[in-house]
C-alpha cells in the first residue's frame, strides 16, 4: 500500500511555473508529511513512490543514473532518508529498455549498476516499466536480470513489473515464471481518472480471471493499477466501486491523488479499515466474478476465518437504485453460508445485515455504477 505520483502528477508540469504540482522533491516531502499527519501511514499506506521523469537526461561520468537537479536538488538518497525518518518507504521507477516511457535513460545494459545505485540510496521499491525494450527475449531477460540484481544487493526491495502487459499483445504470459521474479505485475493499460477506465480494468480482469486469479498470493499479485479516488473523474458511487473491487481483486493499493487537497469523503473511503482488512486479508486469495447479467455483477473473494467478501456491482448507467436478489448458495460453491452465516455490509456504509440460513436469499439495493461490499461469515 502506498502513494505514487503517476496518474495525478505527470511529467509535463513545469517546476518554474507550477512548483506546487510538478514532480519534484518538494512534492514528495509535502506528501510524506501529509501521509503521516493525516493518518495515511497508520492506515497502511507505507510506500511513497516516484514514477517517471525523476532522472537527469544523461547518466553521470560513472554511468550511474542521477536525479534531475532541478526537480530533486538534494538527490534521492536525502529524500529516502527523509521518507524513512517519517516511518515510510521510498519507491523509484526505471525501465527495462534503453529509455523510459517518457524518454529518460532506461536501465538496459545497466541492470546491476542501477540495482546497486537504488540500494545505495535506500530505495525500498522499484517500479520497472517495459517501454522501448526491443525484442520479447530482451524484455523477459531484462525483467529476470533486474530481479536477480535487486536480490544481489541484499536490500529488501519490492519489485513491481509491467512484464505481462508488454508481453501479452505478442505472447501469452507465463504467470508461474513472472511470479518467480516479480512481487506485482500490471496486466492491462494505465488507469485514467474516469469511470470508463475503471470499467475496462474490471471487464478485462473478469474476462481473464481463469488465468490470472489462481496465481495471485503472498509474494506476487496482479496489479490493476492505481486508486484514483480523490481526483476528478469518479462519482461517489464509482469511487466506492473502485475501492470495493480493488479489495476483491487483492490489488496492491497505491493511490495517485493529491493528499494535500482531498475531500473528507474520499479520505474516509481510502482509509476505511474494513475494506483495507479485506484487501490485505492474510489468506491472500484474489476474488473473481461469479455471475454477470445485464444489470449486475456478483463477485466474491475467499477470506481467512471461513469468510467471504462479496461485491454486488450495478453496472447500469441509466435509472436509479435497483435491487439484486441472489440465493446464498451462490457463494463459496454453496459453502459460504452453510449451515448459516452473518452478513455485514462494509460499503457504501457499515451496517449489520443480520443472520441468514443457507437456504435463504439476500437482497441488496445498489446505485447505478455503485457497489455494495459485504462480508459473509459462516456460523
Ligand atoms: C507507462 C506506465 C505508467 C507510467 C508511465 C510513465 O505508461 O504504464 O504507469 O509509469 O509509463 O511514463
GROMACS .gro file of C-alpha atoms and ligand atoms in nm:
model
  391
    1UNK     CA    1   0.000   0.000   0.000
    2UNK     CA    2   0.122   0.347  -0.075
    3UNK     CA    3   0.110   0.653  -0.295
    4UNK     CA    4   0.254   0.702  -0.645
    5UNK     CA    5   0.285   1.027  -0.835
    6UNK     CA    6   0.182   0.892  -1.175
    7UNK     CA    7  -0.171   0.949  -1.292
    8UNK     CA    8  -0.236   1.262  -1.083
    9UNK     CA    9   0.108   1.420  -1.138
   10UNK     CA   10   0.254   1.393  -1.488
   11UNK     CA   11   0.587   1.489  -1.641
   12UNK     CA   12   0.480   1.798  -1.832
   13UNK     CA   13   0.418   2.026  -1.532
   14UNK     CA   14   0.698   2.280  -1.511
   15UNK     CA   15   0.863   2.338  -1.172
   16UNK     CA   16   0.932   2.702  -1.258
   17UNK     CA   17   0.571   2.796  -1.319
   18UNK     CA   18   0.395   2.534  -1.105
   19UNK     CA   19   0.628   2.434  -0.819
   20UNK     CA   20   0.340   2.307  -0.607
   21UNK     CA   21   0.237   2.044  -0.861
   22UNK     CA   22   0.545   1.949  -1.060
   23UNK     CA   23   0.724   1.618  -0.999
   24UNK     CA   24   0.991   1.728  -0.751
   25UNK     CA   25   1.133   1.658  -0.407
   26UNK     CA   26   0.903   1.925  -0.270
   27UNK     CA   27   0.601   1.724  -0.385
   28UNK     CA   28   0.737   1.412  -0.214
   29UNK     CA   29   0.832   1.587   0.109
   30UNK     CA   30   0.490   1.752   0.132
   31UNK     CA   31   0.312   1.426   0.050
   32UNK     CA   32   0.522   1.233   0.308
   33UNK     CA   33   0.434   1.492   0.573
   34UNK     CA   34   0.064   1.463   0.495
   35UNK     CA   35   0.081   1.083   0.488
   36UNK     CA   36   0.197   1.089   0.848
   37UNK     CA   37  -0.010   1.383   0.974
   38UNK     CA   38  -0.339   1.273   0.820
   39UNK     CA   39  -0.337   0.907   0.917
   40UNK     CA   40  -0.244   0.758   0.577
   41UNK     CA   41   0.066   0.581   0.707
   42UNK     CA   42  -0.123   0.447   1.005
   43UNK     CA   43  -0.400   0.319   0.776
   44UNK     CA   44  -0.131   0.111   0.598
   45UNK     CA   45  -0.018   0.337   0.310
   46UNK     CA   46   0.351   0.287   0.368
   47UNK     CA   47   0.527   0.346   0.036
   48UNK     CA   48   0.570   0.683  -0.131
   49UNK     CA   49   0.672   0.621  -0.489
   50UNK     CA   50   0.844   0.822  -0.758
   51UNK     CA   51   0.735   0.741  -1.114
   52UNK     CA   52   0.878   0.854  -1.449
   53UNK     CA   53   1.085   1.168  -1.521
   54UNK     CA   54   1.279   1.192  -1.196
   55UNK     CA   55   1.609   1.145  -1.382
   56UNK     CA   56   1.852   1.379  -1.549
   57UNK     CA   57   1.860   1.323  -1.927
   58UNK     CA   58   2.203   1.157  -1.906
   59UNK     CA   59   2.391   0.924  -1.671
   60UNK     CA   60   2.685   1.058  -1.466
   61UNK     CA   61   3.052   1.006  -1.554
   62UNK     CA   62   3.044   0.662  -1.382
   63UNK     CA   63   2.743   0.554  -1.584
   64UNK     CA   64   2.507   0.589  -1.289
   65UNK     CA   65   2.155   0.725  -1.307
   66UNK     CA   66   2.127   1.066  -1.148
   67UNK     CA   67   1.830   1.270  -1.038
   68UNK     CA   68   1.727   1.578  -1.235
   69UNK     CA   69   1.900   1.854  -1.034
   70UNK     CA   70   1.608   2.093  -1.087
   71UNK     CA   71   1.344   1.851  -0.967
   72UNK     CA   72   1.544   1.677  -0.692
   73UNK     CA   73   1.824   1.921  -0.595
   74UNK     CA   74   1.904   1.731  -0.273
   75UNK     CA   75   1.924   1.393  -0.451
   76UNK     CA   76   1.733   1.071  -0.397
   77UNK     CA   77   1.943   0.949  -0.105
   78UNK     CA   78   1.846   1.256   0.102
   79UNK     CA   79   1.481   1.208   0.008
   80UNK     CA   80   1.498   0.841   0.110
   81UNK     CA   81   1.647   0.942   0.447
   82UNK     CA   82   1.366   1.192   0.498
   83UNK     CA   83   1.098   0.941   0.398
   84UNK     CA   84   1.249   0.679   0.632
   85UNK     CA   85   1.262   0.929   0.918
   86UNK     CA   86   0.885   0.956   0.880
   87UNK     CA   87   0.838   0.580   0.905
   88UNK     CA   88   0.763   0.549   0.533
   89UNK     CA   89   0.937   0.368   0.248
   90UNK     CA   90   1.054   0.509  -0.084
   91UNK     CA   91   0.975   0.371  -0.429
   92UNK     CA   92   1.152   0.463  -0.753
   93UNK     CA   93   1.096   0.400  -1.123
   94UNK     CA   94   1.304   0.273  -1.412
   95UNK     CA   95   1.255   0.085  -1.736
   96UNK     CA   96   1.377  -0.246  -1.877
   97UNK     CA   97   1.453  -0.084  -2.214
   98UNK     CA   98   1.701   0.182  -2.313
   99UNK     CA   99   1.456   0.464  -2.244
  100UNK     CA  100   1.165   0.509  -2.004
  101UNK     CA  101   0.817   0.568  -2.146
  102UNK     CA  102   0.874   0.945  -2.112
  103UNK     CA  103   1.214   0.921  -2.285
  104UNK     CA  104   1.457   0.931  -1.990
  105UNK     CA  105   1.752   0.691  -1.956
  106UNK     CA  106   1.635   0.330  -1.914
  107UNK     CA  107   1.821   0.050  -1.736
  108UNK     CA  108   1.906  -0.163  -2.042
  109UNK     CA  109   2.270  -0.274  -2.017
  110UNK     CA  110   2.289  -0.124  -1.666
  111UNK     CA  111   2.071  -0.357  -1.459
  112UNK     CA  112   2.335  -0.444  -1.198
  113UNK     CA  113   2.463  -0.090  -1.163
  114UNK     CA  114   2.113   0.055  -1.134
  115UNK     CA  115   2.006  -0.203  -0.876
  116UNK     CA  116   2.317  -0.118  -0.673
  117UNK     CA  117   2.253   0.255  -0.710
  118UNK     CA  118   1.893   0.220  -0.590
  119UNK     CA  119   2.002   0.004  -0.296
  120UNK     CA  120   2.277   0.251  -0.202
  121UNK     CA  121   2.020   0.530  -0.196
  122UNK     CA  122   1.796   0.329   0.038
  123UNK     CA  123   1.518   0.264  -0.211
  124UNK     CA  124   1.251   0.012  -0.097
  125UNK     CA  125   1.050  -0.049  -0.417
  126UNK     CA  126   1.126  -0.043  -0.787
  127UNK     CA  127   0.855   0.005  -1.047
  128UNK     CA  128   1.011  -0.135  -1.363
  129UNK     CA  129   0.836  -0.026  -1.681
  130UNK     CA  130   0.858  -0.202  -2.017
  131UNK     CA  131   0.875   0.070  -2.284
  132UNK     CA  132   1.144   0.058  -2.556
  133UNK     CA  133   1.256  -0.292  -2.469
  134UNK     CA  134   1.329  -0.425  -2.818
  135UNK     CA  135   1.252  -0.795  -2.863
  136UNK     CA  136   1.042  -1.027  -2.646
  137UNK     CA  137   1.360  -1.206  -2.540
  138UNK     CA  138   1.517  -0.879  -2.425
  139UNK     CA  139   1.200  -0.790  -2.236
  140UNK     CA  140   1.198  -1.122  -2.048
  141UNK     CA  141   1.575  -1.128  -1.992
  142UNK     CA  142   1.566  -0.772  -1.862
  143UNK     CA  143   1.286  -0.838  -1.614
  144UNK     CA  144   1.464  -1.152  -1.490
  145UNK     CA  145   1.802  -0.984  -1.474
  146UNK     CA  146   1.679  -0.686  -1.272
  147UNK     CA  147   1.501  -0.916  -1.025
  148UNK     CA  148   1.824  -1.107  -0.959
  149UNK     CA  149   2.025  -0.785  -0.947
  150UNK     CA  150   1.791  -0.640  -0.683
  151UNK     CA  151   1.822  -0.958  -0.477
  152UNK     CA  152   2.201  -0.948  -0.505
  153UNK     CA  153   2.209  -0.602  -0.343
  154UNK     CA  154   2.097  -0.768  -0.019
  155UNK     CA  155   1.841  -0.491   0.036
  156UNK     CA  156   1.473  -0.580   0.057
  157UNK     CA  157   1.323  -0.407  -0.249
  158UNK     CA  158   0.968  -0.470  -0.372
  159UNK     CA  159   0.980  -0.542  -0.747
  160UNK     CA  160   0.682  -0.403  -0.938
  161UNK     CA  161   0.670  -0.517  -1.301
  162UNK     CA  162   0.476  -0.449  -1.621
  163UNK     CA  163   0.614  -0.759  -1.792
  164UNK     CA  164   0.282  -0.932  -1.880
  165UNK     CA  165   0.128  -0.609  -2.007
  166UNK     CA  166   0.406  -0.553  -2.262
  167UNK     CA  167   0.425  -0.924  -2.347
  168UNK     CA  168   0.057  -1.002  -2.394
  169UNK     CA  169  -0.001  -0.848  -2.739
  170UNK     CA  170   0.258  -1.094  -2.876
  171UNK     CA  171   0.253  -1.391  -2.638
  172UNK     CA  172   0.055  -1.547  -2.350
  173UNK     CA  173   0.240  -1.457  -2.031
  174UNK     CA  174   0.376  -1.741  -1.822
  175UNK     CA  175   0.250  -1.626  -1.483
  176UNK     CA  176   0.429  -1.901  -1.292
  177UNK     CA  177   0.756  -1.760  -1.419
  178UNK     CA  178   0.654  -1.398  -1.370
  179UNK     CA  179   0.567  -1.467  -1.006
  180UNK     CA  180   0.913  -1.615  -0.953
  181UNK     CA  181   1.064  -1.279  -1.039
  182UNK     CA  182   0.810  -1.004  -0.961
  183UNK     CA  183   0.612  -0.904  -0.650
  184UNK     CA  184   0.334  -0.748  -0.851
  185UNK     CA  185   0.270  -0.700  -1.217
  186UNK     CA  186   0.049  -0.490  -1.441
  187UNK     CA  187  -0.160  -0.681  -1.697
  188UNK     CA  188  -0.354  -0.405  -1.862
  189UNK     CA  189  -0.350  -0.042  -1.976
  190UNK     CA  190  -0.278   0.255  -1.748
  191UNK     CA  191  -0.560   0.363  -1.521
  192UNK     CA  192  -0.712   0.701  -1.601
  193UNK     CA  193  -0.924   0.925  -1.383
  194UNK     CA  194  -1.250   0.805  -1.538
  195UNK     CA  195  -1.529   0.552  -1.496
  196UNK     CA  196  -1.465   0.408  -1.842
  197UNK     CA  197  -1.109   0.329  -1.734
  198UNK     CA  198  -1.221   0.156  -1.411
  199UNK     CA  199  -1.484  -0.036  -1.606
  200UNK     CA  200  -1.236  -0.151  -1.868
  201UNK     CA  201  -0.997  -0.279  -1.597
  202UNK     CA  202  -1.277  -0.473  -1.427
  203UNK     CA  203  -1.402  -0.616  -1.759
  204UNK     CA  204  -1.051  -0.722  -1.858
  205UNK     CA  205  -0.995  -0.885  -1.519
  206UNK     CA  206  -1.323  -1.080  -1.531
  207UNK     CA  207  -1.251  -1.195  -1.887
  208UNK     CA  208  -0.906  -1.327  -1.794
  209UNK     CA  209  -0.981  -1.448  -1.442
  210UNK     CA  210  -0.925  -1.815  -1.523
  211UNK     CA  211  -0.560  -1.747  -1.600
  212UNK     CA  212  -0.474  -1.468  -1.354
  213UNK     CA  213  -0.665  -1.529  -1.029
  214UNK     CA  214  -0.505  -1.858  -0.928
  215UNK     CA  215  -0.151  -1.726  -0.949
  216UNK     CA  216  -0.205  -1.435  -0.706
  217UNK     CA  217  -0.097  -1.488  -0.347
  218UNK     CA  218   0.155  -1.379  -0.086
  219UNK     CA  219   0.467  -1.261  -0.268
  220UNK     CA  220   0.302  -1.198  -0.607
  221UNK     CA  221  -0.008  -1.003  -0.705
  222UNK     CA  222  -0.193  -0.888  -1.014
  223UNK     CA  223  -0.182  -0.509  -1.025
  224UNK     CA  224  -0.487  -0.336  -1.177
  225UNK     CA  225  -0.304  -0.001  -1.134
  226UNK     CA  226  -0.361   0.290  -0.901
  227UNK     CA  227  -0.658   0.403  -0.698
  228UNK     CA  228  -0.772   0.733  -0.850
  229UNK     CA  229  -1.023   0.809  -0.573
  230UNK     CA  230  -1.000   1.171  -0.458
  231UNK     CA  231  -0.941   1.315  -0.806
  232UNK     CA  232  -1.190   1.449  -1.061
  233UNK     CA  233  -1.330   1.170  -1.275
  234UNK     CA  234  -1.525   0.935  -1.047
  235UNK     CA  235  -1.862   0.995  -0.885
  236UNK     CA  236  -1.906   0.885  -0.523
  237UNK     CA  237  -2.060   0.553  -0.627
  238UNK     CA  238  -1.782   0.490  -0.878
  239UNK     CA  239  -1.521   0.565  -0.612
  240UNK     CA  240  -1.693   0.311  -0.384
  241UNK     CA  241  -1.681   0.062  -0.672
  242UNK     CA  242  -1.310   0.115  -0.725
  243UNK     CA  243  -1.231   0.070  -0.354
  244UNK     CA  244  -1.456  -0.234  -0.317
  245UNK     CA  245  -1.335  -0.404  -0.633
  246UNK     CA  246  -0.965  -0.336  -0.567
  247UNK     CA  247  -1.023  -0.513  -0.233
  248UNK     CA  248  -1.193  -0.807  -0.406
  249UNK     CA  249  -0.906  -0.828  -0.657
  250UNK     CA  250  -0.640  -0.835  -0.380
  251UNK     CA  251  -0.481  -0.541  -0.559
  252UNK     CA  252  -0.178  -0.352  -0.437
  253UNK     CA  253  -0.334  -0.028  -0.307
  254UNK     CA  254  -0.133   0.260  -0.448
  255UNK     CA  255  -0.319   0.589  -0.457
  256UNK     CA  256  -0.246   0.855  -0.714
  257UNK     CA  257  -0.414   1.171  -0.591
  258UNK     CA  258  -0.326   1.490  -0.406
  259UNK     CA  259  -0.337   1.406  -0.037
  260UNK     CA  260  -0.285   1.776   0.043
  261UNK     CA  261  -0.625   1.852  -0.107
  262UNK     CA  262  -0.868   1.567  -0.066
  263UNK     CA  263  -1.231   1.557   0.044
  264UNK     CA  264  -1.327   1.404   0.380
  265UNK     CA  265  -1.543   1.151   0.189
  266UNK     CA  266  -1.254   1.030  -0.028
  267UNK     CA  267  -1.031   1.011   0.280
  268UNK     CA  268  -1.293   0.809   0.469
  269UNK     CA  269  -1.321   0.566   0.180
  270UNK     CA  270  -0.947   0.527   0.122
  271UNK     CA  271  -0.876   0.487   0.494
  272UNK     CA  272  -1.172   0.257   0.561
  273UNK     CA  273  -1.033  -0.011   0.794
  274UNK     CA  274  -1.286  -0.279   0.700
  275UNK     CA  275  -1.216  -0.253   0.327
  276UNK     CA  276  -0.842  -0.241   0.384
  277UNK     CA  277  -0.869  -0.554   0.602
  278UNK     CA  278  -1.042  -0.733   0.312
  279UNK     CA  279  -0.781  -0.610   0.065
  280UNK     CA  280  -0.496  -0.722   0.293
  281UNK     CA  281  -0.657  -1.048   0.410
  282UNK     CA  282  -0.381  -1.291   0.514
  283UNK     CA  283  -0.523  -1.583   0.317
  284UNK     CA  284  -0.406  -1.386   0.014
  285UNK     CA  285  -0.655  -1.521  -0.239
  286UNK     CA  286  -0.774  -1.299  -0.521
  287UNK     CA  287  -1.150  -1.274  -0.581
  288UNK     CA  288  -1.339  -1.346  -0.903
  289UNK     CA  289  -1.669  -1.281  -1.076
  290UNK     CA  290  -1.939  -1.541  -1.008
  291UNK     CA  291  -2.211  -1.417  -1.242
  292UNK     CA  292  -2.295  -1.122  -1.458
  293UNK     CA  293  -2.627  -1.030  -1.616
  294UNK     CA  294  -2.744  -0.721  -1.797
  295UNK     CA  295  -2.771  -0.522  -1.473
  296UNK     CA  296  -2.544  -0.671  -1.210
  297UNK     CA  297  -2.213  -0.839  -1.145
  298UNK     CA  298  -2.162  -1.064  -0.845
  299UNK     CA  299  -1.803  -1.116  -0.723
  300UNK     CA  300  -1.659  -1.299  -0.423
  301UNK     CA  301  -1.324  -1.331  -0.253
  302UNK     CA  302  -1.243  -1.610  -0.006
  303UNK     CA  303  -1.107  -1.469   0.320
  304UNK     CA  304  -0.940  -1.619   0.624
  305UNK     CA  305  -1.167  -1.733   0.908
  306UNK     CA  306  -1.430  -1.910   0.690
  307UNK     CA  307  -1.540  -1.577   0.550
  308UNK     CA  308  -1.609  -1.430   0.207
  309UNK     CA  309  -1.605  -1.076   0.078
  310UNK     CA  310  -1.891  -1.031  -0.168
  311UNK     CA  311  -1.940  -0.744  -0.410
  312UNK     CA  312  -2.258  -0.662  -0.599
  313UNK     CA  313  -2.191  -0.409  -0.873
  314UNK     CA  314  -2.478  -0.240  -1.057
  315UNK     CA  315  -2.332  -0.167  -1.399
  316UNK     CA  316  -2.644   0.001  -1.532
  317UNK     CA  317  -2.574   0.360  -1.629
  318UNK     CA  318  -2.938   0.454  -1.652
  319UNK     CA  319  -3.211   0.483  -1.389
  320UNK     CA  320  -3.183   0.476  -1.013
  321UNK     CA  321  -3.101   0.230  -0.734
  322UNK     CA  322  -3.200  -0.130  -0.813
  323UNK     CA  323  -3.240  -0.445  -0.610
  324UNK     CA  324  -3.037  -0.756  -0.671
  325UNK     CA  325  -3.155  -1.075  -0.503
  326UNK     CA  326  -2.949  -1.392  -0.505
  327UNK     CA  327  -2.956  -1.726  -0.319
  328UNK     CA  328  -2.676  -1.753  -0.063
  329UNK     CA  329  -2.588  -2.093  -0.211
  330UNK     CA  330  -2.429  -1.891  -0.497
  331UNK     CA  331  -2.144  -1.808  -0.260
  332UNK     CA  332  -1.837  -2.019  -0.190
  333UNK     CA  333  -1.961  -2.308  -0.405
  334UNK     CA  334  -2.260  -2.336  -0.172
  335UNK     CA  335  -2.045  -2.345   0.142
  336UNK     CA  336  -2.005  -1.977   0.236
  337UNK     CA  337  -2.333  -1.972   0.427
  338UNK     CA  338  -2.356  -2.328   0.549
  339UNK     CA  339  -2.546  -2.400   0.770
  340UNK     CA  340  -2.589  -2.026   0.839
  341UNK     CA  341  -2.397  -1.701   0.815
  342UNK     CA  342  -2.380  -1.348   0.939
  343UNK     CA  343  -2.379  -1.075   0.677
  344UNK     CA  344  -2.212  -0.742   0.737
  345UNK     CA  345  -2.222  -0.456   0.487
  346UNK     CA  346  -1.887  -0.278   0.455
  347UNK     CA  347  -1.962  -0.032   0.171
  348UNK     CA  348  -2.111   0.209   0.091
  349UNK     CA  349  -2.165   0.224   0.469
  350UNK     CA  350  -2.100  -0.010   0.760
  351UNK     CA  351  -2.416  -0.197   0.861
  352UNK     CA  352  -2.521  -0.523   1.024
  353UNK     CA  353  -2.747  -0.712   0.780
  354UNK     CA  354  -2.826  -0.995   1.020
  355UNK     CA  355  -2.804  -1.374   1.019
  356UNK     CA  356  -2.919  -1.594   0.731
  357UNK     CA  357  -2.964  -1.967   0.679
  358UNK     CA  358  -2.813  -2.136   0.376
  359UNK     CA  359  -3.148  -2.178   0.200
  360UNK     CA  360  -3.226  -1.806   0.212
  361UNK     CA  361  -3.170  -1.531  -0.041
  362UNK     CA  362  -3.010  -1.195   0.010
  363UNK     CA  363  -3.137  -0.875  -0.141
  364UNK     CA  364  -2.924  -0.562  -0.177
  365UNK     CA  365  -3.000  -0.222  -0.326
  366UNK     CA  366  -2.723  -0.079  -0.541
  367UNK     CA  367  -2.689   0.261  -0.707
  368UNK     CA  368  -2.602   0.283  -1.079
  369UNK     CA  369  -2.225   0.224  -1.125
  370UNK     CA  370  -2.204   0.165  -0.749
  371UNK     CA  371  -2.114  -0.143  -0.548
  372UNK     CA  372  -2.232  -0.296  -0.224
  373UNK     CA  373  -1.948  -0.475  -0.048
  374UNK     CA  374  -2.039  -0.738   0.210
  375UNK     CA  375  -1.856  -0.969   0.445
  376UNK     CA  376  -2.019  -1.307   0.490
  377UNK     CA  377  -1.901  -1.524   0.779
  378UNK     CA  378  -2.013  -1.887   0.813
  379UNK     CA  379  -2.165  -1.971   1.153
  380LIG     C1  380   0.373   0.379  -1.854
  380LIG     C2  381   0.325   0.312  -1.726
  380LIG     C3  382   0.260   0.417  -1.635
  380LIG     C4  383   0.359   0.529  -1.605
  380LIG     C5  384   0.409   0.590  -1.736
  380LIG     C6  385   0.520   0.691  -1.711
  380LIG     O1  386   0.266   0.425  -1.931
  380LIG     O2  387   0.236   0.209  -1.754
  380LIG     O3  388   0.216   0.357  -1.515
  380LIG     O4  389   0.466   0.477  -1.529
  380LIG     O5  390   0.460   0.488  -1.823
  380LIG     O6  391   0.577   0.739  -1.828
   0.00000   0.00000   0.00000
